[in-house]
Amino acid sequence: MSRYSLEDFVNQTQQQDKGEGLFELENPRMLEINLTNQIWAKTGAMVSYRGNIKFEREGILEHGLGKMFKKALTGEGSSLMKATGNGKLYLADQGKKISILRLQGESIFVNGNDLLAFEPTIKWDIKLMKRVAGMLSGGLFNVRLEGTGMVAITSHYEPLTLHVTPNNPVFTDPNATVAWSGNLQPEFVTDVSFKTFIGRGSGESIQMKFSGNGFVVVQPFEEVYLSQQS
């Protein structure tokens, strides 16, 4: 077989069954779900499937009026779809790196832009970051996930996890913040003078401050940019 032949390409890139269960990383940027019942996934994340799978947009009243109200405020970024049936489902999001987490009674917050899929056994709720609504051009919400089951999150490039301790708080750029442990409640702090160093022009520099015991996951990329204040 000659190098770079079509057969060579097919053999190197073909789907492989790894026997890892419901969620498998087919490659670092493609999630395979061995669906036998139902999962929740980010709307628009399906790239391929085989088998008998039905896709439904999240019903307006499916999770109650409270979540409907919050979804209206957060926009399409938090939109979920329900995949039901039997088959293999492949999900991806803009070529971002995928990490699989198995929650065992723990809770975690995930930036709404970075949540790819989760099992229906996971309890979830949308949390608005109201204080920065006028300062950020996007990513104004996060999702709190809790319970037992699989969750898939995404990040641009390799994620980095930073430990938070009472004597050593962590400050992050909101646009580079992917997730944090469910017991942490970030504060938003502004540093007007800091913007002169990073050339953002008008608008305050906003950071998230994490205090207590836990962890924060960041990515080497800004998901969205600070809106330009007039």
Coordinates of N, CA and C in Angstrom, one line a residue:
M1 N 0.8 -1.2 0.0 CA 0.0 0.0 0.0 C 0.9 1.2 0.0
S2 N 0.7 2.1 -1.0 CA 1.5 3.3 -1.1 C 1.2 4.3 0.0
R3 N 2.2 5.1 0.4 CA 1.9 6.1 1.4 C 1.0 7.2 0.8
Y4 N 0.1 7.7 1.6 CA -0.8 8.8 1.2 C -1.9 8.3 0.3
S5 N -2.0 7.0 0.1 CA -3.1 6.5 -0.7 C -4.4 6.7 -0.1
L6 N -5.5 6.6 -0.8 CA -6.8 6.7 -0.3 C -7.1 5.7 0.7
E7 N -6.6 4.5 0.5 CA -6.8 3.4 1.5 C -6.1 3.7 2.8
D8 N -4.9 4.3 2.6 CA -4.1 4.7 3.8 C -4.9 5.7 4.6
F9 N -5.4 6.7 4.0 CA -6.2 7.7 4.7 C -7.4 7.1 5.4
V10 N -8.1 6.3 4.7 CA -9.3 5.6 5.3 C -8.9 4.8 6.5
N11 N -7.8 4.1 6.4 CA -7.4 3.2 7.6 C -7.0 4.1 8.8
Q12 N -6.4 5.2 8.5 CA -5.9 6.0 9.6 C -7.0 6.8 10.3
T13 N -8.0 7.1 9.6 CA -9.0 8.0 10.1 C -10.4 7.3 10.4
Q14 N -10.5 6.0 10.2 CA -11.8 5.4 10.3 C -12.2 5.3 11.8
Q15 N -13.5 5.2 12.0 CA -14.0 5.1 13.3 C -13.6 3.8 13.9
Q16 N -13.4 3.8 15.3 CA -12.9 2.6 16.0 C -13.8 2.5 17.2
D17 N -14.2 1.3 17.5 CA -14.9 1.0 18.7 C -13.9 0.7 19.9
K18 N -13.9 1.6 20.9 CA -13.0 1.4 22.0 C -13.6 0.7 23.2
G19 N -14.9 0.5 23.2 CA -15.5 -0.2 24.3 C -15.5 0.6 25.6
E20 N -15.5 1.9 25.5 CA -15.4 2.7 26.8 C -16.7 3.1 27.4
G21 N -17.8 2.7 26.7 CA -19.1 3.0 27.4 C -19.9 4.1 26.6
L22 N -20.7 4.8 27.3 CA -21.7 5.7 26.7 C -20.9 6.8 25.9
F23 N -20.0 7.5 26.6 CA -19.2 8.6 26.0 C -17.8 8.0 25.6
E24 N -17.4 8.2 24.4 CA -16.0 7.9 24.0 C -15.4 9.0 23.2
L25 N -14.2 9.3 23.4 CA -13.5 10.2 22.5 C -13.0 9.5 21.3
E26 N -13.6 9.7 20.2 CA -13.2 9.1 18.9 C -11.8 9.7 18.5
N27 N -11.7 11.0 18.8 CA -10.4 11.7 18.7 C -10.6 12.9 19.6
P28 N -9.5 13.7 19.9 CA -9.6 14.7 20.9 C -10.7 15.8 20.6
R29 N -11.2 15.8 19.4 CA -12.2 16.8 19.0 C -13.5 16.3 18.5
M30 N -13.7 15.0 18.7 CA -14.9 14.3 18.3 C -15.4 13.4 19.3
L31 N -16.7 13.6 19.8 CA -17.2 12.7 20.8 C -18.2 11.7 20.2
E32 N -18.0 10.5 20.5 CA -18.9 9.4 20.1 C -19.8 9.0 21.3
I33 N -21.1 9.0 21.1 CA -22.0 8.6 22.1 C -22.7 7.3 21.7
N34 N -22.5 6.3 22.4 CA -23.1 5.0 22.2 C -24.5 5.0 22.8
L35 N -25.5 5.6 22.1 CA -26.8 6.0 22.6 C -27.7 4.7 22.7
T36 N -28.3 4.5 23.9 CA -29.3 3.5 24.1 C -30.5 4.0 24.6
N37 N -30.5 5.3 25.0 CA -31.8 5.9 25.6 C -31.9 7.3 25.2
Q38 N -31.2 8.2 26.0 CA -31.4 9.6 25.8 C -30.2 10.4 26.3
I39 N -29.8 11.5 25.7 CA -28.8 12.4 26.2 C -29.2 13.9 25.8
W40 N -28.7 14.8 26.5 CA -28.8 16.2 26.1 C -27.5 16.7 25.5
A41 N -27.6 17.5 24.4 CA -26.5 18.0 23.7 C -26.7 19.4 23.3
K42 N -25.6 20.1 23.0 CA -25.7 21.4 22.5 C -26.3 21.5 21.2
T43 N -27.3 22.3 21.0 CA -27.9 22.4 19.7 C -26.9 22.7 18.6
G44 N -27.0 22.0 17.5 CA -26.1 22.2 16.4 C -24.8 21.5 16.5
A45 N -24.6 20.7 17.5 CA -23.3 20.0 17.7 C -23.2 18.6 17.0
M46 N -24.4 18.1 16.5 CA -24.4 16.8 15.8 C -23.6 17.0 14.4
V47 N -22.6 16.1 14.2 CA -22.0 16.1 12.9 C -22.3 14.8 12.1
S48 N -22.7 13.7 12.8 CA -23.0 12.5 12.1 C -23.7 11.6 13.1
Y49 N -24.5 10.6 12.6 CA -25.0 9.6 13.4 C -25.4 8.4 12.5
R50 N -25.5 7.2 13.2 CA -26.0 6.0 12.5 C -27.0 5.4 13.5
G51 N -28.0 4.7 13.0 CA -29.0 4.1 13.8 C -30.3 4.9 13.8
N52 N -31.1 4.6 14.8 CA -32.5 5.2 14.9 C -32.4 6.2 16.0
I53 N -32.1 7.5 15.7 CA -32.0 8.5 16.7 C -32.9 9.7 16.3
K54 N -33.7 10.2 17.2 CA -34.6 11.3 17.0 C -34.0 12.5 17.8
F55 N -34.1 13.7 17.1 CA -33.6 14.9 17.7 C -34.7 15.9 17.9
E56 N -34.8 16.4 19.1 CA -35.8 17.4 19.4 C -35.2 18.6 20.1
R57 N -35.6 19.8 19.6 CA -35.2 21.0 20.4 C -35.8 21.0 21.7
E58 N -35.1 21.6 22.7 CA -35.7 21.7 24.0 C -37.0 22.4 24.0
G59 N -38.0 21.7 24.6 CA -39.3 22.4 24.7 C -39.3 23.6 25.6
I60 N -40.1 24.6 25.2 CA -40.1 25.9 25.9 C -40.5 25.7 27.4
L61 N -41.4 24.8 27.7 CA -41.9 24.6 29.1 C -41.3 23.3 29.7
E62 N -40.4 22.7 29.0 CA -39.9 21.4 29.4 C -39.3 21.4 30.8
H63 N -38.7 22.5 31.1 CA -38.0 22.6 32.4 C -38.6 23.7 33.3
G64 N -39.8 24.1 33.0 CA -40.4 25.1 33.9 C -40.2 26.5 33.5
L65 N -41.1 27.4 34.0 CA -41.1 28.8 33.6 C -39.8 29.5 34.0
G66 N -39.2 29.1 35.2 CA -38.0 29.8 35.6 C -36.9 29.6 34.6
K67 N -36.6 28.4 34.1 CA -35.6 28.2 33.1 C -35.9 28.8 31.8
M68 N -37.2 28.8 31.5 CA -37.6 29.5 30.2 C -37.3 31.0 30.2
F69 N -37.6 31.6 31.4 CA -37.3 33.0 31.5 C -35.8 33.3 31.4
K70 N -35.0 32.4 32.0 CA -33.5 32.6 32.0 C -33.0 32.3 30.6
K71 N -33.6 31.3 29.9 CA -33.1 31.0 28.5 C -33.4 32.2 27.6
A72 N -34.6 32.9 27.8 CA -34.9 34.0 27.0 C -33.9 35.1 27.1
L73 N -33.3 35.3 28.3 CA -32.3 36.3 28.6 C -31.0 35.9 28.1
T74 N -30.7 34.6 28.1 CA -29.3 34.2 27.7 C -29.2 34.0 26.2
G75 N -30.3 33.8 25.5 CA -30.3 33.7 24.0 C -30.0 32.3 23.6
E76 N -29.7 32.1 22.3 CA -29.5 30.8 21.7 C -28.3 30.1 22.2
G77 N -27.4 30.8 22.8 CA -26.1 30.1 23.3 C -26.4 29.0 24.2
S78 N -27.5 29.0 25.0 CA -27.8 28.0 25.9 C -28.7 26.9 25.4
S79 N -29.0 27.0 24.1 CA -30.0 26.1 23.6 C -29.5 24.6 23.6
L80 N -30.4 23.7 24.0 CA -30.1 22.3 24.1 C -31.0 21.5 23.2
M81 N -30.5 20.4 22.7 CA -31.4 19.4 22.0 C -31.3 18.1 22.7
K82 N -32.4 17.3 22.6 CA -32.5 16.0 23.2 C -32.4 15.0 22.1
A83 N -31.4 14.1 22.2 CA -31.3 12.9 21.3 C -31.7 11.7 22.0
T84 N -32.7 11.0 21.3 CA -33.3 9.8 21.9 C -33.3 8.7 20.9
G85 N -33.0 7.5 21.4 CA -33.0 6.3 20.5 C -31.8 5.4 20.7
N86 N -31.5 4.6 19.6 CA -30.3 3.7 19.7 C -29.5 3.9 18.5
G87 N -28.2 4.1 18.7 CA -27.2 4.3 17.6 C -26.0 4.9 18.1
K88 N -25.2 5.3 17.1 CA -23.9 6.1 17.4 C -24.1 7.5 17.0
L89 N -23.8 8.4 17.9 CA -24.0 9.8 17.7 C -22.6 10.5 17.8
Y90 N -22.3 11.4 16.8 CA -21.0 12.1 16.9 C -21.2 13.5 17.0
L91 N -20.6 14.1 18.0 CA -20.7 15.5 18.4 C -19.4 16.2 18.3
A92 N -19.4 17.5 17.9 CA -18.2 18.3 17.9 C -18.7 19.8 18.0
D93 N -17.8 20.7 18.3 CA -18.1 22.1 18.4 C -16.9 22.9 18.0
Q94 N -16.9 23.3 16.7 CA -15.9 24.2 16.2 C -14.5 23.7 16.3
G95 N -14.3 22.4 16.4 CA -13.0 21.8 16.5 C -12.4 22.0 17.8
K96 N -13.2 22.3 18.9 CA -12.6 22.5 20.2 C -12.3 21.1 20.8
K97 N -11.3 21.2 21.7 CA -10.9 19.9 22.4 C -12.0 19.5 23.4
I98 N -12.3 18.2 23.5 CA -13.4 17.7 24.3 C -12.8 17.0 25.5
S99 N -13.3 17.2 26.7 CA -13.0 16.5 27.9 C -14.2 15.9 28.5
I100 N -14.1 14.6 28.9 CA -15.2 13.9 29.5 C -15.0 13.8 31.0
L101 N -16.1 14.1 31.7 CA -16.1 14.1 33.1 C -17.2 13.2 33.6
R102 N -16.8 12.3 34.6 CA -17.8 11.4 35.2 C -18.1 12.0 36.6
L103 N -19.3 12.6 36.7 CA -19.7 13.2 38.0 C -20.2 12.0 38.9
Q104 N -19.8 12.0 40.2 CA -20.2 11.0 41.1 C -20.7 11.7 42.4
G105 N -21.9 12.4 42.1 CA -22.5 13.2 43.2 C -21.9 14.6 43.3
E106 N -20.9 14.9 42.5 CA -20.3 16.3 42.6 C -21.1 17.3 41.8
S107 N -20.7 18.5 41.9 CA -21.3 19.5 41.1 C -20.2 20.4 40.4
I108 N -20.5 21.0 39.2 CA -19.6 21.8 38.5 C -20.3 22.8 37.7
F109 N -19.7 24.0 37.6 CA -20.2 25.0 36.8 C -19.5 25.0 35.4
V110 N -20.2 25.1 34.3 CA -19.6 25.2 33.0 C -20.1 26.4 32.3
N111 N -19.2 27.1 31.6 CA -19.6 28.2 30.8 C -20.5 27.7 29.7
G112 N -21.6 28.4 29.5 CA -22.6 28.0 28.6 C -22.1 27.6 27.2
N113 N -21.1 28.3 26.7 CA -20.5 28.1 25.4 C -19.7 26.8 25.4
D114 N -19.4 26.2 26.5 CA -18.4 25.1 26.6 C -19.1 23.8 27.0
L115 N -20.4 23.8 27.1 CA -21.1 22.5 27.5 C -21.5 21.8 26.2
L116 N -21.0 20.6 26.0 CA -21.3 19.9 24.8 C -22.4 18.8 25.0
A117 N -22.4 18.0 26.0 CA -23.4 17.0 26.2 C -23.4 16.5 27.7
F118 N -24.5 15.9 28.1 CA -24.6 15.3 29.4 C -25.8 14.4 29.5
E119 N -25.7 13.4 30.4 CA -26.7 12.4 30.6 C -27.9 13.0 31.3
P120 N -29.1 12.5 31.0 CA -30.3 13.0 31.7 C -30.4 12.8 33.2
T121 N -29.5 11.9 33.7 CA -29.4 11.7 35.2 C -28.8 12.9 35.9
I122 N -28.2 13.8 35.1 CA -27.6 15.0 35.7 C -28.6 16.1 35.8
K123 N -28.7 16.7 37.0 CA -29.5 17.9 37.3 C -28.8 19.1 36.8
W124 N -29.5 20.0 36.2 CA -28.8 21.2 35.7 C -29.7 22.5 35.8
D125 N -29.0 23.6 35.9 CA -29.7 24.9 36.0 C -28.9 26.0 35.4
I126 N -29.5 26.9 34.7 CA -28.8 28.0 34.1 C -28.6 29.1 35.1
K127 N -27.4 29.6 35.2 CA -27.1 30.7 36.2 C -26.6 31.9 35.4
L128 N -27.3 33.0 35.6 CA -27.0 34.3 34.9 C -25.9 35.0 35.6
M129 N -25.0 35.7 34.9 CA -24.0 36.5 35.5 C -24.5 38.0 35.3
K130 N -25.4 38.4 36.1 CA -26.1 39.6 35.8 C -25.2 40.9 35.9
R131 N -24.3 40.8 36.7 CA -23.5 42.0 37.0 C -22.6 42.4 35.8
V132 N -22.4 41.5 34.9 CA -21.6 41.8 33.7 C -22.4 41.9 32.4
A133 N -23.7 41.9 32.5 CA -24.5 41.9 31.3 C -24.2 43.0 30.4
G134 N -23.9 44.2 30.9 CA -23.6 45.3 30.0 C -22.1 45.4 29.6
M135 N -21.3 44.5 30.2 CA -19.9 44.7 30.0 C -19.3 43.6 29.0
L136 N -20.0 42.5 28.9 CA -19.5 41.4 28.0 C -20.4 41.3 26.8
S137 N -19.8 40.9 25.7 CA -20.5 40.8 24.4 C -21.1 39.4 24.3
G138 N -20.8 38.5 25.2 CA -21.4 37.2 25.1 C -21.0 36.4 26.3
G139 N -21.4 35.1 26.4 CA -21.0 34.2 27.5 C -21.5 34.7 28.8
L140 N -22.7 35.2 28.9 CA -23.3 35.8 30.1 C -23.8 34.8 31.0
F141 N -23.8 33.6 30.7 CA -24.4 32.6 31.5 C -23.5 31.4 31.7
N142 N -23.8 30.6 32.8 CA -23.1 29.3 32.9 C -24.2 28.3 33.4
V143 N -23.8 27.1 33.3 CA -24.8 26.0 33.7 C -24.2 25.2 34.9
R144 N -25.0 25.0 35.9 CA -24.6 24.2 37.0 C -25.1 22.8 36.8
L145 N -24.2 21.9 36.9 CA -24.5 20.4 36.7 C -24.2 19.7 38.0
E146 N -25.1 18.8 38.4 CA -24.9 18.1 39.6 C -25.5 16.7 39.5
G147 N -24.9 15.7 40.2 CA -25.5 14.4 40.2 C -24.5 13.3 39.8
T148 N -25.0 12.2 39.3 CA -24.1 11.1 38.8 C -24.4 10.8 37.4
G149 N -23.3 10.9 36.6 CA -23.4 10.7 35.2 C -22.3 11.3 34.4
M150 N -22.4 11.2 33.1 CA -21.3 11.7 32.2 C -21.6 13.1 31.7
V151 N -20.6 13.9 31.6 CA -20.7 15.3 31.1 C -19.5 15.4 30.1
A152 N -19.7 16.1 29.0 CA -18.7 16.4 28.0 C -18.6 17.9 27.9
I153 N -17.4 18.5 28.1 CA -17.2 19.9 28.0 C -16.1 20.2 26.9
T154 N -16.1 21.4 26.4 CA -15.1 21.7 25.4 C -14.2 22.9 25.8
S155 N -13.1 23.0 25.1 CA -12.2 24.1 25.4 C -11.4 24.3 24.1
H156 N -11.0 25.6 23.9 CA -10.1 25.9 22.8 C -8.7 25.5 23.2
Y157 N -8.1 24.5 22.6 CA -6.8 24.0 22.9 C -6.8 23.3 24.3
E158 N -5.6 23.1 24.9 CA -5.5 22.3 26.1 C -6.1 23.1 27.3
P159 N -7.0 22.5 28.1 CA -7.4 23.2 29.3 C -6.4 23.1 30.4
L160 N -6.4 24.1 31.3 CA -5.5 24.2 32.5 C -6.4 24.3 33.7
T161 N -6.2 23.5 34.7 CA -6.9 23.5 36.0 C -6.0 24.2 37.1
L162 N -6.6 25.2 37.7 CA -5.9 25.9 38.8 C -6.6 25.7 40.1
H163 N -5.9 25.3 41.1 CA -6.5 25.1 42.4 C -6.7 26.4 43.2
V164 N -7.8 26.5 43.8 CA -8.2 27.6 44.6 C -8.1 27.3 46.1
T165 N -7.4 28.0 46.9 CA -7.4 27.8 48.3 C -7.7 29.1 49.1
P166 N -8.2 29.0 50.3 CA -8.6 30.2 51.0 C -7.5 31.3 51.1
N167 N -6.3 30.9 51.1 CA -5.2 31.9 51.2 C -4.6 32.3 49.8
N168 N -5.2 31.7 48.8 CA -4.6 32.0 47.4 C -5.7 32.0 46.4
P169 N -6.5 33.1 46.3 CA -7.6 33.2 45.3 C -7.0 33.2 43.9
V170 N -7.9 32.9 42.9 CA -7.5 32.9 41.5 C -8.3 33.9 40.8
F171 N -7.6 34.7 39.9 CA -8.3 35.6 39.1 C -8.2 35.1 37.6
T172 N -9.3 35.2 36.9 CA -9.4 34.8 35.5 C -10.0 35.8 34.6
D173 N -9.7 35.7 33.3 CA -10.5 36.4 32.3 C -11.8 35.6 32.1
P174 N -12.9 36.3 32.2 CA -14.2 35.6 32.0 C -14.3 34.9 30.6
N175 N -13.7 35.4 29.6 CA -13.7 34.9 28.3 C -12.8 33.6 28.1
A176 N -11.9 33.4 29.0 CA -11.0 32.3 29.0 C -11.4 31.2 30.0
T177 N -12.5 31.5 30.8 CA -12.9 30.6 31.9 C -13.9 29.6 31.4
V178 N -13.5 28.3 31.5 CA -14.3 27.2 31.0 C -15.3 26.6 32.1
A179 N -14.7 26.4 33.3 CA -15.5 25.7 34.3 C -14.9 25.9 35.7
W180 N -15.7 25.6 36.7 CA -15.2 25.7 38.1 C -16.0 24.8 39.0
S181 N -15.4 24.4 40.1 CA -16.1 23.5 41.0 C -17.4 24.1 41.6
G182 N -18.4 23.3 41.8 CA -19.7 23.7 42.1 C -19.9 24.5 43.4
N183 N -18.9 24.4 44.3 CA -19.0 25.1 45.6 C -18.5 26.5 45.5
L184 N -17.9 26.9 44.4 CA -17.3 28.3 44.3 C -18.3 29.2 43.7
Q185 N -18.3 30.4 44.2 CA -19.1 31.5 43.7 C -18.2 32.7 43.3
P186 N -18.0 32.9 42.0 CA -17.0 33.9 41.6 C -17.6 35.3 41.8
E187 N -16.7 36.2 42.2 CA -17.0 37.6 42.2 C -16.5 38.3 40.9
F188 N -17.1 39.3 40.5 CA -16.6 40.1 39.3 C -15.9 41.4 39.8
V189 N -14.7 41.5 39.4 CA -13.9 42.7 39.9 C -13.4 43.4 38.6
T190 N -13.4 44.7 38.7 CA -12.9 45.5 37.6 C -11.6 46.2 37.9
D191 N -10.8 46.4 36.9 CA -9.5 47.1 37.1 C -9.4 48.0 35.9
V192 N -9.8 49.3 36.2 CA -9.8 50.3 35.1 C -8.4 50.5 34.5
S193 N -7.4 50.5 35.4 CA -6.1 50.9 34.9 C -5.5 49.8 34.1
F194 N -5.9 48.5 34.3 CA -5.3 47.4 33.7 C -5.4 47.5 32.1
K195 N -6.5 48.1 31.7 CA -6.8 48.1 30.2 C -5.7 48.8 29.5
T196 N -5.0 49.8 30.1 CA -4.0 50.5 29.4 C -2.9 49.6 29.0
F197 N -2.7 48.5 29.7 CA -1.6 47.6 29.3 C -1.9 46.7 28.2
I198 N -3.2 46.4 28.1 CA -3.6 45.3 27.1 C -4.3 45.9 25.9
G199 N -4.4 47.2 25.8 CA -4.9 47.9 24.6 C -6.3 47.5 24.2
R200 N -7.2 47.4 25.1 CA -8.5 47.0 24.8 C -9.3 48.3 24.4
G201 N -8.8 49.4 24.5 CA -9.6 50.7 24.2 C -10.5 50.9 25.3
S202 N -11.7 51.4 24.9 CA -12.7 51.8 26.0 C -13.3 50.5 26.6
G203 N -13.9 50.7 27.8 CA -14.4 49.6 28.5 C -13.5 49.1 29.6
E204 N -14.1 48.7 30.7 CA -13.3 48.3 31.9 C -12.8 46.9 31.7
S205 N -11.7 46.6 32.3 CA -11.2 45.2 32.3 C -11.8 44.5 33.5
I206 N -12.5 43.3 33.1 CA -13.2 42.6 34.1 C -12.5 41.3 34.4
Q207 N -12.4 40.9 35.7 CA -11.9 39.6 36.0 C -12.8 38.9 36.9
M208 N -12.8 37.6 36.9 CA -13.5 36.7 37.8 C -12.5 36.4 39.0
K209 N -13.0 36.6 40.2 CA -12.2 36.2 41.4 C -12.8 35.0 42.1
F210 N -12.0 34.0 42.2 CA -12.5 32.7 42.9 C -11.8 32.6 44.2
S211 N -12.6 32.5 45.3 CA -12.0 32.4 46.6 C -12.7 31.1 47.3
G212 N -11.9 30.5 48.2 CA -12.4 29.4 48.9 C -11.6 28.1 48.6
N213 N -12.2 27.0 48.6 CA -11.6 25.7 48.2 C -12.2 25.1 47.0
G214 N -11.4 24.9 46.0 CA -12.0 24.3 44.7 C -11.0 24.4 43.6
F215 N -11.5 24.5 42.4 CA -10.6 24.6 41.2 C -11.3 25.4 40.1
V216 N -10.5 25.9 39.2 CA -11.0 26.7 38.0 C -10.3 26.1 36.8
V217 N -11.1 26.0 35.7 CA -10.5 25.5 34.5 C -10.5 26.6 33.5
V218 N -9.3 26.9 32.9 CA -9.2 28.0 31.9 C -8.6 27.4 30.6
Q219 N -8.8 28.2 29.5 CA -8.3 27.8 28.2 C -7.4 28.9 27.7
P220 N -6.4 28.6 26.8 CA -5.5 29.6 26.3 C -6.2 30.3 25.1
F221 N -7.4 30.9 25.3 CA -8.1 31.4 24.2 C -9.3 32.2 24.8
E222 N -9.6 33.4 24.2 CA -10.8 34.1 24.7 C -12.0 33.8 23.8
E223 N -13.0 33.2 24.4 CA -14.2 32.7 23.7 C -14.9 33.9 23.0
V224 N -15.1 35.0 23.8 CA -15.7 36.2 23.2 C -14.9 37.3 23.7
Y225 N -15.2 38.5 23.2 CA -14.4 39.7 23.6 C -15.3 40.7 24.3
L226 N -14.6 41.5 25.1 CA -15.3 42.5 25.8 C -15.9 43.5 24.8
S227 N -17.1 43.8 25.1 CA -17.8 44.7 24.2 C -17.2 46.1 24.3
Q228 N -17.2 46.9 23.3 CA -16.7 48.2 23.3 C -17.8 49.2 23.8
Q229 N -17.5 49.8 24.9 CA -18.4 50.7 25.5 C -18.3 52.1 24.8
S230 N -19.5 52.6 24.6 CA -19.5 54.0 23.9 C -19.3 55.0 25.0

